Amino acid sequence: MTTAKWVMPLIASLMIAAPAQAAPASITGNWKTDDGKSIIQFYQCGSSMCGKISKFLVPEPAGGARDTENPDRSKRSQRLLGLRIFWNLKADGSKFKGNGYSPEDGRNFNAQVWREGNRLKVKGCVLLFCRTATFTKA
């Protein structure tokens, strides 16, 4: 058997086979924000991951913190506690990619979330401007 008879099929099979990618590390659980003001709970929601404000670590104003910066005026009276601020986070390589919302400035952003050991990296981008925060396990 000549070398070409077994090398060519081997090369062809390697080119056709999809590269194996490990699923990103789990982000499920409670994470303290980098500013220390709140806990974000990441959880499974359908076929993706979501994140909501599950607890404040600073005192809320009387009547509870509200979404006062929301660009939709009809939503400005909704409570922040329990508000979903990450959604449609789907595994993409070593990260979860989806959408996020910042109640501090009322902006939606493209989100990337991934684990680095016992820390959670959260990157948010609006157009060309990005910011990365580091959350710690709560």
PDB file of C-alpha atoms in Angstrom, residues 10-126:
ATOM      1  CA  LEU A  10      -6.554  10.863   6.745  1.00  0.00           C
ATOM      2  CA  ILE A  11      -5.969  14.478   5.688  1.00  0.00           C
ATOM      3  CA  ALA A  12      -9.466  14.688   4.225  1.00  0.00           C
ATOM      4  CA  SER A  13     -11.052  13.374   7.425  1.00  0.00           C
ATOM      5  CA  LEU A  14      -9.099  15.872   9.546  1.00  0.00           C
ATOM      6  CA  MET A  15     -10.206  18.752   7.337  1.00  0.00           C
ATOM      7  CA  ILE A  16     -13.866  17.700   7.490  1.00  0.00           C
ATOM      8  CA  ALA A  17     -14.014  17.047  11.231  1.00  0.00           C
ATOM      9  CA  ALA A  18     -15.134  20.075  13.218  1.00  0.00           C
ATOM     10  CA  PRO A  19     -12.668  21.176  15.856  1.00  0.00           C
ATOM     11  CA  ALA A  20     -13.816  20.152  19.318  1.00  0.00           C
ATOM     12  CA  GLN A  21     -14.563  23.137  21.539  1.00  0.00           C
ATOM     13  CA  ALA A  22     -15.046  22.775  25.216  1.00  0.00           C
ATOM     14  CA  ALA A  23     -18.215  24.328  26.596  1.00  0.00           C
ATOM     15  CA  PRO A  24     -17.591  27.433  28.687  1.00  0.00           C
ATOM     16  CA  ALA A  25     -17.332  26.976  32.446  1.00  0.00           C
ATOM     17  CA  SER A  26     -20.633  27.361  34.273  1.00  0.00           C
ATOM     18  CA  ILE A  27     -21.656  30.887  35.265  1.00  0.00           C
ATOM     19  CA  THR A  28     -24.691  29.692  37.243  1.00  0.00           C
ATOM     20  CA  GLY A  29     -24.959  31.122  40.732  1.00  0.00           C
ATOM     21  CA  ASN A  30     -24.750  34.359  42.669  1.00  0.00           C
ATOM     22  CA  TRP A  31     -22.024  36.896  41.873  1.00  0.00           C
ATOM     23  CA  LYS A  32     -21.121  40.138  43.653  1.00  0.00           C
ATOM     24  CA  THR A  33     -20.654  43.077  41.290  1.00  0.00           C
ATOM     25  CA  ASP A  34     -17.281  44.800  41.101  1.00  0.00           C
ATOM     26  CA  ASP A  35     -18.642  47.924  42.831  1.00  0.00           C
ATOM     27  CA  GLY A  36     -19.927  45.800  45.747  1.00  0.00           C
ATOM     28  CA  LYS A  37     -23.454  47.205  45.488  1.00  0.00           C
ATOM     29  CA  SER A  38     -25.432  44.142  44.418  1.00  0.00           C
ATOM     30  CA  ILE A  39     -25.625  40.414  43.776  1.00  0.00           C
ATOM     31  CA  ILE A  40     -26.446  39.186  40.279  1.00  0.00           C
ATOM     32  CA  GLN A  41     -27.921  35.705  39.968  1.00  0.00           C
ATOM     33  CA  PHE A  42     -27.127  33.882  36.713  1.00  0.00           C
ATOM     34  CA  TYR A  43     -29.523  31.055  35.890  1.00  0.00           C
ATOM     35  CA  GLN A  44     -30.740  28.850  33.051  1.00  0.00           C
ATOM     36  CA  CYS A  45     -33.676  30.383  31.161  1.00  0.00           C
ATOM     37  CA  GLY A  46     -34.842  28.201  28.305  1.00  0.00           C
ATOM     38  CA  SER A  47     -31.915  27.295  26.061  1.00  0.00           C
ATOM     39  CA  SER A  48     -29.774  30.208  27.253  1.00  0.00           C
ATOM     40  CA  MET A  49     -28.572  31.870  30.449  1.00  0.00           C
ATOM     41  CA  CYS A  50     -30.010  34.960  32.108  1.00  0.00           C
ATOM     42  CA  GLY A  51     -28.980  37.183  34.989  1.00  0.00           C
ATOM     43  CA  LYS A  52     -31.060  39.259  37.399  1.00  0.00           C
ATOM     44  CA  ILE A  53     -30.465  41.557  40.343  1.00  0.00           C
ATOM     45  CA  SER A  54     -31.165  39.275  43.279  1.00  0.00           C
ATOM     46  CA  LYS A  55     -29.981  41.366  46.222  1.00  0.00           C
ATOM     47  CA  PHE A  56     -28.702  44.833  47.084  1.00  0.00           C
ATOM     48  CA  LEU A  57     -25.718  45.159  49.413  1.00  0.00           C
ATOM     49  CA  VAL A  58     -26.393  48.857  49.995  1.00  0.00           C
ATOM     50  CA  PRO A  59     -29.577  50.356  51.449  1.00  0.00           C
ATOM     51  CA  GLU A  60     -32.361  50.934  48.934  1.00  0.00           C
ATOM     52  CA  PRO A  61     -34.315  54.180  48.988  1.00  0.00           C
ATOM     53  CA  ALA A  62     -37.761  54.130  50.582  1.00  0.00           C
ATOM     54  CA  GLY A  63     -40.094  52.172  48.311  1.00  0.00           C
ATOM     55  CA  GLY A  64     -37.191  50.355  46.623  1.00  0.00           C
ATOM     56  CA  ALA A  65     -34.723  51.265  43.894  1.00  0.00           C
ATOM     57  CA  ARG A  66     -36.425  52.025  40.561  1.00  0.00           C
ATOM     58  CA  ASP A  67     -35.348  51.874  36.923  1.00  0.00           C
ATOM     59  CA  THR A  68     -35.352  55.680  36.623  1.00  0.00           C
ATOM     60  CA  GLU A  69     -32.885  55.830  33.707  1.00  0.00           C
ATOM     61  CA  ASN A  70     -34.860  53.486  31.450  1.00  0.00           C
ATOM     62  CA  PRO A  71     -35.318  55.104  28.024  1.00  0.00           C
ATOM     63  CA  ASP A  72     -38.891  53.741  28.023  1.00  0.00           C
ATOM     64  CA  ARG A  73     -40.718  56.156  30.353  1.00  0.00           C
ATOM     65  CA  SER A  74     -43.396  53.536  31.105  1.00  0.00           C
ATOM     66  CA  LYS A  75     -40.744  51.304  32.746  1.00  0.00           C
ATOM     67  CA  ARG A  76     -39.130  53.914  34.982  1.00  0.00           C
ATOM     68  CA  SER A  77     -41.239  52.944  37.984  1.00  0.00           C
ATOM     69  CA  GLN A  78     -40.331  49.214  37.847  1.00  0.00           C
ATOM     70  CA  ARG A  79     -38.285  47.911  40.760  1.00  0.00           C
ATOM     71  CA  LEU A  80     -34.668  47.002  40.156  1.00  0.00           C
ATOM     72  CA  LEU A  81     -34.709  44.118  42.617  1.00  0.00           C
ATOM     73  CA  GLY A  82     -35.466  41.044  40.518  1.00  0.00           C
ATOM     74  CA  LEU A  83     -34.929  42.881  37.216  1.00  0.00           C
ATOM     75  CA  ARG A  84     -33.425  40.712  34.476  1.00  0.00           C
ATOM     76  CA  ILE A  85     -30.338  42.540  33.227  1.00  0.00           C
ATOM     77  CA  PHE A  86     -28.733  39.730  31.168  1.00  0.00           C
ATOM     78  CA  TRP A  87     -30.579  37.558  28.673  1.00  0.00           C
ATOM     79  CA  ASN A  88     -30.035  35.338  25.658  1.00  0.00           C
ATOM     80  CA  LEU A  89     -26.534  34.389  26.858  1.00  0.00           C
ATOM     81  CA  LYS A  90     -25.512  31.437  24.711  1.00  0.00           C
ATOM     82  CA  ALA A  91     -22.304  29.412  24.796  1.00  0.00           C
ATOM     83  CA  ASP A  92     -19.857  30.591  22.139  1.00  0.00           C
ATOM     84  CA  GLY A  93     -16.422  29.064  22.490  1.00  0.00           C
ATOM     85  CA  SER A  94     -15.167  29.725  26.017  1.00  0.00           C
ATOM     86  CA  LYS A  95     -17.697  32.513  26.710  1.00  0.00           C
ATOM     87  CA  PHE A  96     -21.399  33.187  26.898  1.00  0.00           C
ATOM     88  CA  LYS A  97     -22.532  35.913  24.506  1.00  0.00           C
ATOM     89  CA  GLY A  98     -25.848  37.722  24.515  1.00  0.00           C
ATOM     90  CA  ASN A  99     -27.477  40.916  25.743  1.00  0.00           C
ATOM     91  CA  GLY A 100     -27.316  43.079  28.822  1.00  0.00           C
ATOM     92  CA  TYR A 101     -28.902  46.164  30.311  1.00  0.00           C
ATOM     93  CA  SER A 102     -27.372  48.741  32.644  1.00  0.00           C
ATOM     94  CA  PRO A 103     -29.968  50.339  34.934  1.00  0.00           C
ATOM     95  CA  GLU A 104     -27.347  52.936  35.967  1.00  0.00           C
ATOM     96  CA  ASP A 105     -27.498  54.615  32.559  1.00  0.00           C
ATOM     97  CA  GLY A 106     -30.474  52.935  30.852  1.00  0.00           C
ATOM     98  CA  ARG A 107     -28.420  51.359  28.059  1.00  0.00           C
ATOM     99  CA  ASN A 108     -28.610  47.980  26.406  1.00  0.00           C
ATOM    100  CA  PHE A 109     -25.298  46.418  25.425  1.00  0.00           C
ATOM    101  CA  ASN A 110     -23.736  43.367  23.807  1.00  0.00           C
ATOM    102  CA  ALA A 111     -22.584  41.138  26.646  1.00  0.00           C
ATOM    103  CA  GLN A 112     -19.877  38.526  27.037  1.00  0.00           C
ATOM    104  CA  VAL A 113     -19.613  36.566  30.285  1.00  0.00           C
ATOM    105  CA  TRP A 114     -16.967  33.986  31.196  1.00  0.00           C
ATOM    106  CA  ARG A 115     -15.272  32.357  34.185  1.00  0.00           C
ATOM    107  CA  GLU A 116     -11.661  32.876  35.139  1.00  0.00           C
ATOM    108  CA  GLY A 117     -11.175  30.559  38.078  1.00  0.00           C
ATOM    109  CA  ASN A 118     -13.515  31.700  40.854  1.00  0.00           C
ATOM    110  CA  ARG A 119     -14.090  35.096  39.223  1.00  0.00           C
ATOM    111  CA  LEU A 120     -16.633  36.075  36.604  1.00  0.00           C
ATOM    112  CA  LYS A 121     -15.657  38.458  33.818  1.00  0.00           C
ATOM    113  CA  VAL A 122     -18.451  40.549  32.315  1.00  0.00           C
ATOM    114  CA  LYS A 123     -17.719  42.577  29.189  1.00  0.00           C
ATOM    115  CA  GLY A 124     -20.269  45.018  27.845  1.00  0.00           C
ATOM    116  CA  CYS A 125     -19.954  46.877  24.550  1.00  0.00           C
ATOM    117  CA  VAL A 126     -22.011  49.690  23.056  1.00  0.00           C
TER     118      VAL A 126
END
